[in-house]
PDB file of C-alpha atoms and ligand atoms in Angstrom:
ATOM      1  CA  MET D  15      95.972  53.801  77.865  1.00 59.00           C
ATOM      2  CA  ARG D  16      95.608  55.673  81.130  1.00 68.00           C
ATOM      3  CA  ARG D  17      92.654  57.576  79.715  1.00 71.00           C
ATOM      4  CA  LEU D  18      91.000  54.382  78.590  1.00 68.00           C
ATOM      5  CA  LEU D  19      91.401  52.981  82.084  1.00 66.00           C
ATOM      6  CA  VAL D  20      89.759  56.026  83.616  1.00 63.00           C
ATOM      7  CA  VAL D  21      86.849  55.808  81.211  1.00 63.00           C
ATOM      8  CA  LEU D  22      86.462  52.109  81.909  1.00 65.00           C
ATOM      9  CA  LEU D  23      86.581  52.639  85.633  1.00 61.00           C
ATOM     10  CA  ALA D  24      84.065  55.473  85.439  1.00 62.00           C
ATOM     11  CA  SER D  25      81.610  53.394  83.428  1.00 64.00           C
ATOM     12  CA  LEU D  26      82.060  50.531  85.866  1.00 60.00           C
ATOM     13  CA  LEU D  27      81.222  52.857  88.771  1.00 58.00           C
ATOM     14  CA  VAL D  28      78.117  54.020  86.958  1.00 56.00           C
ATOM     15  CA  PHE D  29      77.224  50.434  86.253  1.00 56.00           C
ATOM     16  CA  VAL D  30      77.436  49.298  89.862  1.00 55.00           C
ATOM     17  CA  GLY D  31      75.585  52.408  90.936  1.00 55.00           C
ATOM     18  CA  ILE D  32      78.236  54.281  92.858  1.00 66.00           C
ATOM     19  CA  ALA D  33      78.565  57.150  90.443  1.00 82.00           C
ATOM     20  CA  ALA D  34      79.156  60.547  91.934  1.00 96.00           C
ATOM     21  CA  PRO D  35      75.823  61.908  93.135  1.00 97.00           C
ATOM     22  CA  ILE D  36      74.122  64.802  91.403  1.00 98.00           C
ATOM     23  CA  VAL D  37      74.428  67.652  93.876  1.00 98.00           C
ATOM     24  CA  LEU D  38      71.368  69.828  94.416  1.00 98.00           C
ATOM     25  CA  LYS D  39      72.169  73.151  96.069  1.00 98.00           C
ATOM     26  CA  ALA D  40      69.486  74.379  98.445  1.00 99.00           C
ATOM     27  CA  ALA D  41      69.235  77.973  99.670  1.00 99.00           C
ATOM     28  CA  ASP D  42      67.593  79.473 102.749  1.00 99.00           C
ATOM     29  CA  VAL D  43      68.109  82.829 104.459  1.00 98.00           C
ATOM     30  CA  HIS D  44      67.592  81.304 107.898  1.00 98.00           C
ATOM     31  CA  PRO D  45      70.219  79.628 110.084  1.00 98.00           C
ATOM     32  CA  HIS D  46      70.570  75.914 110.808  1.00 98.00           C
ATOM     33  CA  GLY D  47      67.983  74.828 113.351  1.00 98.00           C
ATOM     34  CA  TYR D  48      65.286  77.112 111.905  1.00 98.00           C
ATOM     35  CA  PRO D  49      62.162  75.089 110.927  1.00 98.00           C
ATOM     36  CA  THR D  50      62.459  75.837 107.188  1.00 99.00           C
ATOM     37  CA  VAL D  51      66.124  74.798 107.064  1.00 99.00           C
ATOM     38  CA  GLU D  52      65.410  71.593 108.965  1.00 99.00           C
ATOM     39  CA  GLY D  53      62.461  70.933 106.669  1.00 99.00           C
ATOM     40  CA  ILE D  54      64.672  71.186 103.591  1.00 99.00           C
ATOM     41  CA  LYS D  55      67.252  68.904 105.196  1.00 98.00           C
ATOM     42  CA  MET D  56      64.581  66.299 105.764  1.00 98.00           C
ATOM     43  CA  MET D  57      63.340  66.630 102.205  1.00 99.00           C
ATOM     44  CA  GLY D  58      66.933  66.178 101.014  1.00 98.00           C
ATOM     45  CA  LYS D  59      67.423  63.042 103.071  1.00 98.00           C
ATOM     46  CA  VAL D  60      64.244  61.466 101.721  1.00 98.00           C
ATOM     47  CA  ILE D  61      65.297  62.287  98.146  1.00 98.00           C
ATOM     48  CA  GLU D  62      68.783  60.843  98.718  1.00 98.00           C
ATOM     49  CA  LEU D  63      67.430  57.676 100.291  1.00 98.00           C
ATOM     50  CA  MET D  64      64.669  57.033  97.799  1.00 98.00           C
ATOM     51  CA  THR D  65      66.896  57.608  94.769  1.00 98.00           C
ATOM     52  CA  ASN D  66      69.627  55.360  96.216  1.00 98.00           C
ATOM     53  CA  GLY D  67      72.018  58.263  96.434  1.00 98.00           C
ATOM     54  CA  LYS D  68      71.603  59.469  92.876  1.00 98.00           C
ATOM     55  CA  TYR D  69      70.910  62.958  94.275  1.00 98.00           C
ATOM     56  CA  LYS D  70      72.570  64.694  97.182  1.00 98.00           C
ATOM     57  CA  VAL D  71      71.104  67.837  98.693  1.00 98.00           C
ATOM     58  CA  GLU D  72      73.529  70.413 100.086  1.00 98.00           C
ATOM     59  CA  VAL D  73      71.871  73.017 102.254  1.00 98.00           C
ATOM     60  CA  TYR D  74      73.309  76.535 102.256  1.00 98.00           C
ATOM     61  CA  ALA D  75      71.759  78.304 105.245  1.00 98.00           C
ATOM     62  CA  SER D  76      71.932  81.875 106.565  1.00 98.00           C
ATOM     63  CA  GLY D  77      71.680  83.503 103.164  1.00 98.00           C
ATOM     64  CA  GLN D  78      75.034  82.152 101.951  1.00 98.00           C
ATOM     65  CA  LEU D  79      73.730  82.019  98.381  1.00 98.00           C
ATOM     66  CA  GLY D  80      72.284  85.533  98.420  1.00 98.00           C
ATOM     67  CA  ASP D  81      69.081  87.311  99.332  1.00 98.00           C
ATOM     68  CA  GLU D  82      65.731  85.881  98.301  1.00 98.00           C
ATOM     69  CA  LYS D  83      65.422  87.868  95.076  1.00 98.00           C
ATOM     70  CA  GLU D  84      68.837  86.634  93.939  1.00 98.00           C
ATOM     71  CA  VAL D  85      68.024  83.093  95.018  1.00 98.00           C
ATOM     72  CA  ILE D  86      64.815  83.102  92.970  1.00 98.00           C
ATOM     73  CA  GLU D  87      66.695  84.407  89.907  1.00 98.00           C
ATOM     74  CA  GLN D  88      69.378  81.758  90.298  1.00 98.00           C
ATOM     75  CA  THR D  89      66.806  79.022  90.735  1.00 99.00           C
ATOM     76  CA  ILE D  90      65.043  80.044  87.539  1.00 98.00           C
ATOM     77  CA  MET D  91      68.452  79.651  85.834  1.00 98.00           C
ATOM     78  CA  ASN D  92      69.103  76.278  87.540  1.00 98.00           C
ATOM     79  CA  ALA D  93      72.220  77.631  89.296  1.00 98.00           C
ATOM     80  CA  ILE D  94      70.428  76.829  92.565  1.00 99.00           C
ATOM     81  CA  GLN D  95      68.230  73.733  92.582  1.00 99.00           C
ATOM     82  CA  ILE D  96      66.134  74.178  95.727  1.00 99.00           C
ATOM     83  CA  ALA D  97      64.925  77.555  96.944  1.00 99.00           C
ATOM     84  CA  ARG D  98      63.117  77.887 100.223  1.00 99.00           C
ATOM     85  CA  VAL D  99      61.804  81.424 100.175  1.00 99.00           C
ATOM     86  CA  SER D 100      58.830  83.437 101.346  1.00 99.00           C
ATOM     87  CA  VAL D 101      56.169  83.835  98.665  1.00 98.00           C
ATOM     88  CA  ALA D 102      56.422  87.631  99.133  1.00 98.00           C
ATOM     89  CA  PRO D 103      59.490  88.221  96.921  1.00 98.00           C
ATOM     90  CA  VAL D 104      58.155  85.760  94.331  1.00 98.00           C
ATOM     91  CA  GLN D 105      55.470  88.339  93.474  1.00 98.00           C
ATOM     92  CA  THR D 106      57.897  90.322  91.293  1.00 98.00           C
ATOM     93  CA  PHE D 107      58.422  87.239  89.132  1.00 98.00           C
ATOM     94  CA  TYR D 108      54.898  85.793  89.201  1.00 98.00           C
ATOM     95  CA  ASN D 109      52.286  88.358  90.171  1.00 98.00           C
ATOM     96  CA  PRO D 110      49.332  86.080  91.116  1.00 98.00           C
ATOM     97  CA  ILE D 111      51.242  84.609  94.070  1.00 98.00           C
ATOM     98  CA  GLY D 112      51.186  88.084  95.644  1.00 98.00           C
ATOM     99  CA  VAL D 113      47.569  87.470  96.599  1.00 98.00           C
ATOM    100  CA  PHE D 114      48.827  85.464  99.584  1.00 98.00           C
ATOM    101  CA  THR D 115      50.455  88.614 100.950  1.00 98.00           C
ATOM    102  CA  MET D 116      47.201  90.598 101.102  1.00 98.00           C
ATOM    103  CA  PRO D 117      46.540  91.817 104.649  1.00 98.00           C
ATOM    104  CA  TYR D 118      44.033  89.924 106.767  1.00 98.00           C
ATOM    105  CA  LEU D 119      43.207  87.651 103.844  1.00 98.00           C
ATOM    106  CA  PHE D 120      42.878  84.436 105.795  1.00 98.00           C
ATOM    107  CA  ARG D 121      40.252  84.061 108.519  1.00 97.00           C
ATOM    108  CA  ASP D 122      42.446  81.798 110.599  1.00 96.00           C
ATOM    109  CA  GLU D 123      45.042  79.065 110.368  1.00 96.00           C
ATOM    110  CA  ASP D 124      42.578  76.442 109.284  1.00 97.00           C
ATOM    111  CA  HIS D 125      41.407  78.621 106.391  1.00 98.00           C
ATOM    112  CA  TYR D 126      45.038  79.317 105.426  1.00 98.00           C
ATOM    113  CA  TRP D 127      45.886  75.623 105.065  1.00 98.00           C
ATOM    114  CA  LYS D 128      42.617  74.783 103.328  1.00 98.00           C
ATOM    115  CA  VAL D 129      43.444  77.395 100.682  1.00 98.00           C
ATOM    116  CA  LEU D 130      47.154  76.578 100.338  1.00 98.00           C
ATOM    117  CA  GLU D 131      46.690  72.824 100.229  1.00 97.00           C
ATOM    118  CA  GLY D 132      43.512  72.986  98.150  1.00 98.00           C
ATOM    119  CA  PRO D 133      42.896  73.774  94.466  1.00 98.00           C
ATOM    120  CA  ILE D 134      43.893  77.466  94.732  1.00 98.00           C
ATOM    121  CA  GLY D 135      47.257  76.728  96.320  1.00 98.00           C
ATOM    122  CA  GLU D 136      47.846  74.021  93.718  1.00 98.00           C
ATOM    123  CA  GLU D 137      46.898  76.363  90.870  1.00 98.00           C
ATOM    124  CA  ILE D 138      49.461  78.944  92.042  1.00 98.00           C
ATOM    125  CA  LEU D 139      52.181  76.276  92.322  1.00 98.00           C
ATOM    126  CA  LYS D 140      51.361  75.153  88.795  1.00 98.00           C
ATOM    127  CA  GLY D 141      51.361  78.744  87.489  1.00 98.00           C
ATOM    128  CA  LEU D 142      54.993  79.137  88.514  1.00 98.00           C
ATOM    129  CA  GLU D 143      55.949  76.916  85.593  1.00 98.00           C
ATOM    130  CA  LYS D 144      55.352  79.941  83.378  1.00 98.00           C
ATOM    131  CA  ILE D 145      58.448  81.575  84.858  1.00 98.00           C
ATOM    132  CA  GLY D 146      60.574  78.427  84.864  1.00 98.00           C
ATOM    133  CA  LEU D 147      59.933  77.163  88.374  1.00 98.00           C
ATOM    134  CA  VAL D 148      58.118  74.231  89.906  1.00 98.00           C
ATOM    135  CA  GLY D 149      56.544  74.816  93.305  1.00 98.00           C
ATOM    136  CA  LEU D 150      56.738  71.669  95.400  1.00 98.00           C
ATOM    137  CA  CYS D 151      54.940  72.699  98.588  1.00 98.00           C
ATOM    138  CA  TYR D 152      54.229  75.447 101.102  1.00 98.00           C
ATOM    139  CA  TYR D 153      55.698  75.731 104.578  1.00 99.00           C
ATOM    140  CA  ASP D 154      54.240  77.463 107.612  1.00 98.00           C
ATOM    141  CA  ALA D 155      55.336  80.999 108.458  1.00 98.00           C
ATOM    142  CA  GLY D 156      52.629  81.942 110.950  1.00 98.00           C
ATOM    143  CA  ALA D 157      51.581  85.585 111.039  1.00 98.00           C
ATOM    144  CA  ARG D 158      53.709  88.693 110.600  1.00 98.00           C
ATOM    145  CA  SER D 159      53.540  91.675 112.962  1.00 98.00           C
ATOM    146  CA  PHE D 160      55.335  94.980 113.456  1.00 99.00           C
ATOM    147  CA  TYR D 161      58.335  95.532 115.684  1.00 99.00           C
ATOM    148  CA  THR D 162      59.767  98.954 116.271  1.00 99.00           C
ATOM    149  CA  LYS D 163      62.321 100.995 118.159  1.00 98.00           C
ATOM    150  CA  LYS D 164      59.546 103.089 119.739  1.00 98.00           C
ATOM    151  CA  PRO D 165      56.330 101.488 121.049  1.00 98.00           C
ATOM    152  CA  VAL D 166      53.498 100.936 118.574  1.00 98.00           C
ATOM    153  CA  GLN D 167      50.167  99.852 120.027  1.00 98.00           C
ATOM    154  CA  LYS D 168      47.736 101.275 117.482  1.00 98.00           C
ATOM    155  CA  PRO D 169      47.993 102.267 113.792  1.00 98.00           C
ATOM    156  CA  GLU D 170      48.448 105.986 114.595  1.00 98.00           C
ATOM    157  CA  ASP D 171      51.696 105.171 116.389  1.00 98.00           C
ATOM    158  CA  LEU D 172      53.177 104.064 113.057  1.00 98.00           C
ATOM    159  CA  LYS D 173      52.663 107.481 111.445  1.00 98.00           C
ATOM    160  CA  GLY D 174      55.836 108.794 109.829  1.00 98.00           C
ATOM    161  CA  MET D 175      57.894 105.723 110.648  1.00 98.00           C
ATOM    162  CA  LYS D 176      60.087 103.975 108.082  1.00 98.00           C
ATOM    163  CA  ILE D 177      59.331 100.276 108.148  1.00 99.00           C
ATOM    164  CA  ARG D 178      61.437  97.656 106.387  1.00 99.00           C
ATOM    165  CA  VAL D 179      59.448  95.229 104.239  1.00 98.00           C
ATOM    166  CA  GLN D 180      60.245  92.351 101.888  1.00 98.00           C
ATOM    167  CA  ALA D 181      60.584  93.049  98.154  1.00 98.00           C
ATOM    168  CA  ASN D 182      56.840  92.989  97.556  1.00 98.00           C
ATOM    169  CA  GLU D 183      54.433  95.673  96.347  1.00 98.00           C
ATOM    170  CA  VAL D 184      51.544  94.649  98.546  1.00 98.00           C
ATOM    171  CA  MET D 185      53.680  94.948 101.655  1.00 98.00           C
ATOM    172  CA  ILE D 186      54.791  98.448 100.684  1.00 98.00           C
ATOM    173  CA  ALA D 187      51.172  99.465 100.061  1.00 98.00           C
ATOM    174  CA  MET D 188      50.065  97.904 103.346  1.00 98.00           C
ATOM    175  CA  VAL D 189      52.628  99.822 105.400  1.00 98.00           C
ATOM    176  CA  ASN D 190      51.838 103.034 103.510  1.00 98.00           C
ATOM    177  CA  ALA D 191      48.109 102.567 104.198  1.00 98.00           C
ATOM    178  CA  LEU D 192      48.945 102.712 107.895  1.00 98.00           C
ATOM    179  CA  GLY D 193      50.668 106.084 107.519  1.00 98.00           C
ATOM    180  CA  ALA D 194      54.235 104.775 107.610  1.00 98.00           C
ATOM    181  CA  THR D 195      56.647 104.285 104.695  1.00 98.00           C
ATOM    182  CA  GLY D 196      57.461 100.791 103.482  1.00 98.00           C
ATOM    183  CA  VAL D 197      61.152 100.380 102.675  1.00 98.00           C
ATOM    184  CA  PRO D 198      62.074  97.165 100.820  1.00 98.00           C
ATOM    185  CA  MET D 199      65.402  95.737 101.907  1.00 98.00           C
ATOM    186  CA  ALA D 200      67.201  92.360 102.003  1.00 98.00           C
ATOM    187  CA  TYR D 201      66.681  90.353 105.174  1.00 98.00           C
ATOM    188  CA  ALA D 202      70.384  90.238 106.025  1.00 98.00           C
ATOM    189  CA  GLU D 203      70.543  94.029 106.161  1.00 98.00           C
ATOM    190  CA  VAL D 204      67.677  94.581 108.563  1.00 98.00           C
ATOM    191  CA  TYR D 205      69.572  94.229 111.831  1.00 98.00           C
ATOM    192  CA  THR D 206      72.059  96.979 111.004  1.00 98.00           C
ATOM    193  CA  ALA D 207      69.363  99.160 109.449  1.00 98.00           C
ATOM    194  CA  LEU D 208      67.409  98.994 112.705  1.00 98.00           C
ATOM    195  CA  GLN D 209      70.482  99.508 114.812  1.00 98.00           C
ATOM    196  CA  THR D 210      71.641 102.585 112.940  1.00 98.00           C
ATOM    197  CA  GLY D 211      68.132 104.024 112.601  1.00 98.00           C
ATOM    198  CA  VAL D 212      67.976 103.749 108.801  1.00 98.00           C
ATOM    199  CA  VAL D 213      64.540 102.284 109.536  1.00 98.00           C
ATOM    200  CA  ASP D 214      62.372 102.664 112.636  1.00 99.00           C
ATOM    201  CA  GLY D 215      60.959  99.188 112.515  1.00 99.00           C
ATOM    202  CA  ALA D 216      60.274  96.058 110.527  1.00 99.00           C
ATOM    203  CA  GLU D 217      57.760  93.243 110.586  1.00 99.00           C
ATOM    204  CA  ASN D 218      57.994  89.502 110.807  1.00 99.00           C
ATOM    205  CA  ASN D 219      56.849  86.355 112.610  1.00 98.00           C
ATOM    206  CA  PRO D 220      58.201  85.497 116.082  1.00 98.00           C
ATOM    207  CA  PRO D 221      60.812  82.906 114.966  1.00 98.00           C
ATOM    208  CA  SER D 222      62.421  85.378 112.544  1.00 98.00           C
ATOM    209  CA  TYR D 223      62.234  88.245 115.028  1.00 98.00           C
ATOM    210  CA  TYR D 224      64.021  86.012 117.496  1.00 98.00           C
ATOM    211  CA  THR D 225      66.639  84.166 115.416  1.00 98.00           C
ATOM    212  CA  ALA D 226      67.703  87.269 113.470  1.00 98.00           C
ATOM    213  CA  ARG D 227      67.957  88.960 116.883  1.00 98.00           C
ATOM    214  CA  HIS D 228      66.002  91.975 115.681  1.00 98.00           C
ATOM    215  CA  PHE D 229      64.431  92.163 119.153  1.00 98.00           C
ATOM    216  CA  GLU D 230      67.746  93.535 120.432  1.00 98.00           C
ATOM    217  CA  VAL D 231      67.453  96.650 118.279  1.00 98.00           C
ATOM    218  CA  ALA D 232      63.645  96.979 117.916  1.00 98.00           C
ATOM    219  CA  PRO D 233      62.280  95.752 121.230  1.00 98.00           C
ATOM    220  CA  TYR D 234      58.574  96.628 120.838  1.00 99.00           C
ATOM    221  CA  TYR D 235      56.575  93.852 119.220  1.00 98.00           C
ATOM    222  CA  CYS D 236      52.976  94.664 118.359  1.00 98.00           C
ATOM    223  CA  LEU D 237      51.080  91.469 117.474  1.00 98.00           C
ATOM    224  CA  ASP D 238      48.706  92.875 114.866  1.00 98.00           C
ATOM    225  CA  SER D 239      49.155  89.756 112.638  1.00 98.00           C
ATOM    226  CA  HIS D 240      48.644  91.722 109.418  1.00 98.00           C
ATOM    227  CA  THR D 241      49.653  88.958 107.003  1.00 98.00           C
ATOM    228  CA  ARG D 242      49.992  85.208 106.888  1.00 98.00           C
ATOM    229  CA  THR D 243      52.569  84.979 104.123  1.00 98.00           C
ATOM    230  CA  PRO D 244      53.498  81.342 103.534  1.00 98.00           C
ATOM    231  CA  GLU D 245      56.923  79.987 102.680  1.00 99.00           C
ATOM    232  CA  ILE D 246      57.403  78.018  99.485  1.00 99.00           C
ATOM    233  CA  VAL D 247      59.803  75.359  98.174  1.00 99.00           C
ATOM    234  CA  LEU D 248      60.835  75.905  94.550  1.00 99.00           C
ATOM    235  CA  ILE D 249      62.952  73.972  92.079  1.00 99.00           C
ATOM    236  CA  PRO D 250      63.940  74.895  88.509  1.00 99.00           C
ATOM    237  CA  LYS D 251      61.563  73.625  85.829  1.00 98.00           C
ATOM    238  CA  ALA D 252      64.715  72.643  83.898  1.00 98.00           C
ATOM    239  CA  LEU D 253      65.553  70.185  86.689  1.00 98.00           C
ATOM    240  CA  TRP D 254      61.975  68.946  87.048  1.00 98.00           C
ATOM    241  CA  ASP D 255      61.741  68.198  83.329  1.00 98.00           C
ATOM    242  CA  LYS D 256      64.792  65.951  83.545  1.00 98.00           C
ATOM    243  CA  LEU D 257      63.424  63.816  86.379  1.00 98.00           C
ATOM    244  CA  THR D 258      61.977  60.394  85.580  1.00 98.00           C
ATOM    245  CA  PRO D 259      58.274  59.901  86.406  1.00 98.00           C
ATOM    246  CA  GLU D 260      59.339  57.931  89.480  1.00 98.00           C
ATOM    247  CA  GLU D 261      61.717  60.668  90.623  1.00 98.00           C
ATOM    248  CA  LYS D 262      58.986  63.264  90.245  1.00 98.00           C
ATOM    249  CA  ILE D 263      56.857  61.300  92.674  1.00 98.00           C
ATOM    250  CA  ILE D 264      59.799  60.975  95.049  1.00 98.00           C
ATOM    251  CA  PHE D 265      60.487  64.735  94.976  1.00 98.00           C
ATOM    252  CA  LYS D 266      56.820  65.592  95.513  1.00 98.00           C
ATOM    253  CA  THR D 267      56.440  63.076  98.327  1.00 98.00           C
ATOM    254  CA  ALA D 268      59.657  64.190  99.997  1.00 98.00           C
ATOM    255  CA  ALA D 269      58.452  67.803  99.868  1.00 98.00           C
ATOM    256  CA  TRP D 270      55.063  66.828 101.288  1.00 98.00           C
ATOM    257  CA  ALA D 271      56.655  64.869 104.135  1.00 98.00           C
ATOM    258  CA  SER D 272      59.032  67.730 104.895  1.00 98.00           C
ATOM    259  CA  ALA D 273      56.090  70.131 105.066  1.00 98.00           C
ATOM    260  CA  GLN D 274      54.451  68.019 107.774  1.00 98.00           C
ATOM    261  CA  TYR D 275      57.712  68.028 109.704  1.00 98.00           C
ATOM    262  CA  GLN D 276      58.275  71.756 109.175  1.00 98.00           C
ATOM    263  CA  LYS D 277      54.779  72.555 110.454  1.00 98.00           C
ATOM    264  CA  TYR D 278      55.462  70.592 113.618  1.00 98.00           C
ATOM    265  CA  LEU D 279      58.804  72.339 114.189  1.00 98.00           C
ATOM    266  CA  TRP D 280      57.153  75.660 113.432  1.00 98.00           C
ATOM    267  CA  LYS D 281      54.538  75.387 116.160  1.00 98.00           C
ATOM    268  CA  LYS D 282      57.181  74.583 118.714  1.00 97.00           C
ATOM    269  CA  MET D 283      59.461  77.410 117.668  1.00 98.00           C
ATOM    270  CA  GLU D 284      56.684  79.996 117.469  1.00 96.00           C
ATOM    271  CA  GLU D 285      55.984  79.563 121.167  1.00 94.00           C
ATOM    272  CA  GLU D 286      59.615  79.319 122.166  1.00 98.00           C
ATOM    273  CA  ALA D 287      60.463  82.452 120.199  1.00 98.00           C
ATOM    274  CA  LEU D 288      57.866  84.622 121.908  1.00 97.00           C
ATOM    275  CA  ALA D 289      59.063  83.508 125.320  1.00 98.00           C
ATOM    276  CA  ALA D 290      62.690  83.998 124.327  1.00 98.00           C
ATOM    277  CA  VAL D 291      62.291  87.559 123.029  1.00 98.00           C
ATOM    278  CA  GLU D 292      60.419  88.526 126.170  1.00 98.00           C
ATOM    279  CA  LYS D 293      63.199  87.079 128.233  1.00 98.00           C
ATOM    280  CA  GLY D 294      65.641  89.023 126.073  1.00 98.00           C
ATOM    281  CA  GLY D 295      63.940  92.294 126.986  1.00 98.00           C
ATOM    282  CA  ALA D 296      61.325  92.742 124.253  1.00 98.00           C
ATOM    283  CA  LYS D 297      57.925  94.095 125.171  1.00 98.00           C
ATOM    284  CA  ILE D 298      54.971  92.384 123.525  1.00 98.00           C
ATOM    285  CA  PHE D 299      51.739  94.261 122.845  1.00 98.00           C
ATOM    286  CA  ARG D 300      48.468  92.574 121.912  1.00 98.00           C
ATOM    287  CA  PRO D 301      46.603  95.409 120.147  1.00 98.00           C
ATOM    288  CA  ASP D 302      43.031  95.739 118.932  1.00 98.00           C
ATOM    289  CA  ILE D 303      43.549  94.085 115.564  1.00 98.00           C
ATOM    290  CA  THR D 304      40.354  95.510 114.039  1.00 98.00           C
ATOM    291  CA  ALA D 305      41.893  99.002 114.258  1.00 98.00           C
ATOM    292  CA  PHE D 306      44.585  97.850 111.790  1.00 98.00           C
ATOM    293  CA  GLN D 307      42.207  95.825 109.668  1.00 98.00           C
ATOM    294  CA  LYS D 308      39.875  98.793 109.127  1.00 98.00           C
ATOM    295  CA  LEU D 309      42.614 100.720 107.302  1.00 98.00           C
ATOM    296  CA  MET D 310      43.312  98.068 104.683  1.00 98.00           C
ATOM    297  CA  GLN D 311      40.683  98.864 102.043  1.00 98.00           C
ATOM    298  CA  PRO D 312      43.099 101.078 100.010  1.00 98.00           C
ATOM    299  CA  VAL D 313      45.415  98.077  99.689  1.00 98.00           C
ATOM    300  CA  TYR D 314      42.570  95.987  98.284  1.00 98.00           C
ATOM    301  CA  ASP D 315      41.649  98.823  95.896  1.00 98.00           C
ATOM    302  CA  LYS D 316      45.238  99.097  94.703  1.00 98.00           C
ATOM    303  CA  PHE D 317      45.439  95.489  93.505  1.00 98.00           C
ATOM    304  CA  PRO D 318      42.281  94.855  91.456  1.00 98.00           C
ATOM    305  CA  GLN D 319      44.070  91.971  89.705  1.00 98.00           C
ATOM    306  CA  TYR D 320      43.545  89.865  92.844  1.00 98.00           C
ATOM    307  CA  LYS D 321      39.800  90.464  93.076  1.00 98.00           C
ATOM    308  CA  ASP D 322      38.667  87.139  91.611  1.00 98.00           C
ATOM    309  CA  LEU D 323      41.242  85.108  93.480  1.00 98.00           C
ATOM    310  CA  ILE D 324      40.315  86.848  96.729  1.00 98.00           C
ATOM    311  CA  GLN D 325      36.656  86.050  96.209  1.00 98.00           C
ATOM    312  CA  ARG D 326      37.512  82.416  95.610  1.00 98.00           C
ATOM    313  CA  ILE D 327      39.749  82.368  98.680  1.00 98.00           C
ATOM    314  CA  GLN D 328      37.022  83.888 100.831  1.00 98.00           C
ATOM    315  CA  ALA D 329      34.579  81.289  99.557  1.00 98.00           C
ATOM    316  CA  VAL D 330      36.748  78.444 100.883  1.00 98.00           C
ATOM    317  CA  LYS D 331      35.000  77.187 104.003  1.00 95.00           C
TER     318      LYS D 331
HETATM  319  C1  GTR M 418      60.871  85.406 107.035  1.00 64.21           C
HETATM  320  C2  GTR M 418      60.882  84.395 105.913  1.00 64.21           C
HETATM  321  C3  GTR M 418      62.109  84.591 105.066  1.00 64.21           C
HETATM  322  C4  GTR M 418      62.277  86.039 104.626  1.00 64.21           C
HETATM  323  C5  GTR M 418      62.121  86.985 105.784  1.00 64.21           C
HETATM  324  C6  GTR M 418      62.128  88.447 105.355  1.00 64.21           C
HETATM  325  O1  GTR M 418      59.690  85.263 107.783  1.00 64.21           O
HETATM  326  O2  GTR M 418      60.915  83.111 106.460  1.00 64.21           O
HETATM  327  O3  GTR M 418      62.024  83.700 103.998  1.00 64.21           O
HETATM  328  O4  GTR M 418      61.336  86.334 103.612  1.00 64.21           O
HETATM  329  O5  GTR M 418      60.932  86.727 106.508  1.00 64.21           O
HETATM  330  O6  GTR M 418      61.388  89.221 105.956  1.00 64.21           O
HETATM  331  O7  GTR M 418      62.886  88.814 104.450  1.00 64.21           O
END
């Protein structure tokens, strides 16, 4: 009798539309307040609102659900439903996306967005389905540059240094081409690795350099802007396939809207971060970028699989 009552009550709740929401777990390595985390929160709110509460997005910030490689694996298995990661570590799972981590690939910011939000960017998002993921949109991550414990103002200064990179082959090759050694390592471990001298430097954009407080332990920031590696928002294909046609539009639209918001927050934080690290004692160098760029040919030679894509990217005006 009691069981029957429970079943009846549960079906009634479903009927009047107050069933327990389907929880979607979202992962990000950055803390609350960081543009990517706030972007995902906005996307979650739009999804919740537009589906009348059928879905609820719970955001796990600061790497609570693991490093990016683990998060990607879990998202493929539908144990995590929203992954906001850099495209760099996605390369191991889907090689073509690694093209976006090639050094000095994009002419400028305008070119970057034209490529990402044009047919090539769309094609890469679509290709992710082959590994069980659906790419919803890209987020801004500006340009990455080196920061070190000893000053680096030109490529020669990097010689012999150990530089932490993301789990990405192009990044290792890029650092090696400059005469240093690329050491892949999880983001959460970088602070201690710098502090204890396990590595001599790392590389990232100003908001990461600032919020992860790496400037405290590697105070020389050399703005060589070697890569413009975008961020990406991924969901499991298993989840996508279960969505109704209407829900698919809601998810896509929510992601698109959140990208506009994230880009706005990004611009603000990029400037604030540079000022903040300087205030915190970091020294910023603006080097001759062509000196770095000139040494990148071996990286291009090492990844012939990207040749066609690179040509198409360069042709985007
Ligand atoms: C940041 C990026 C993170 C993570 C990190 C890293 O710029 O937003 O997703 O990839 O870099 O270097 O590990």
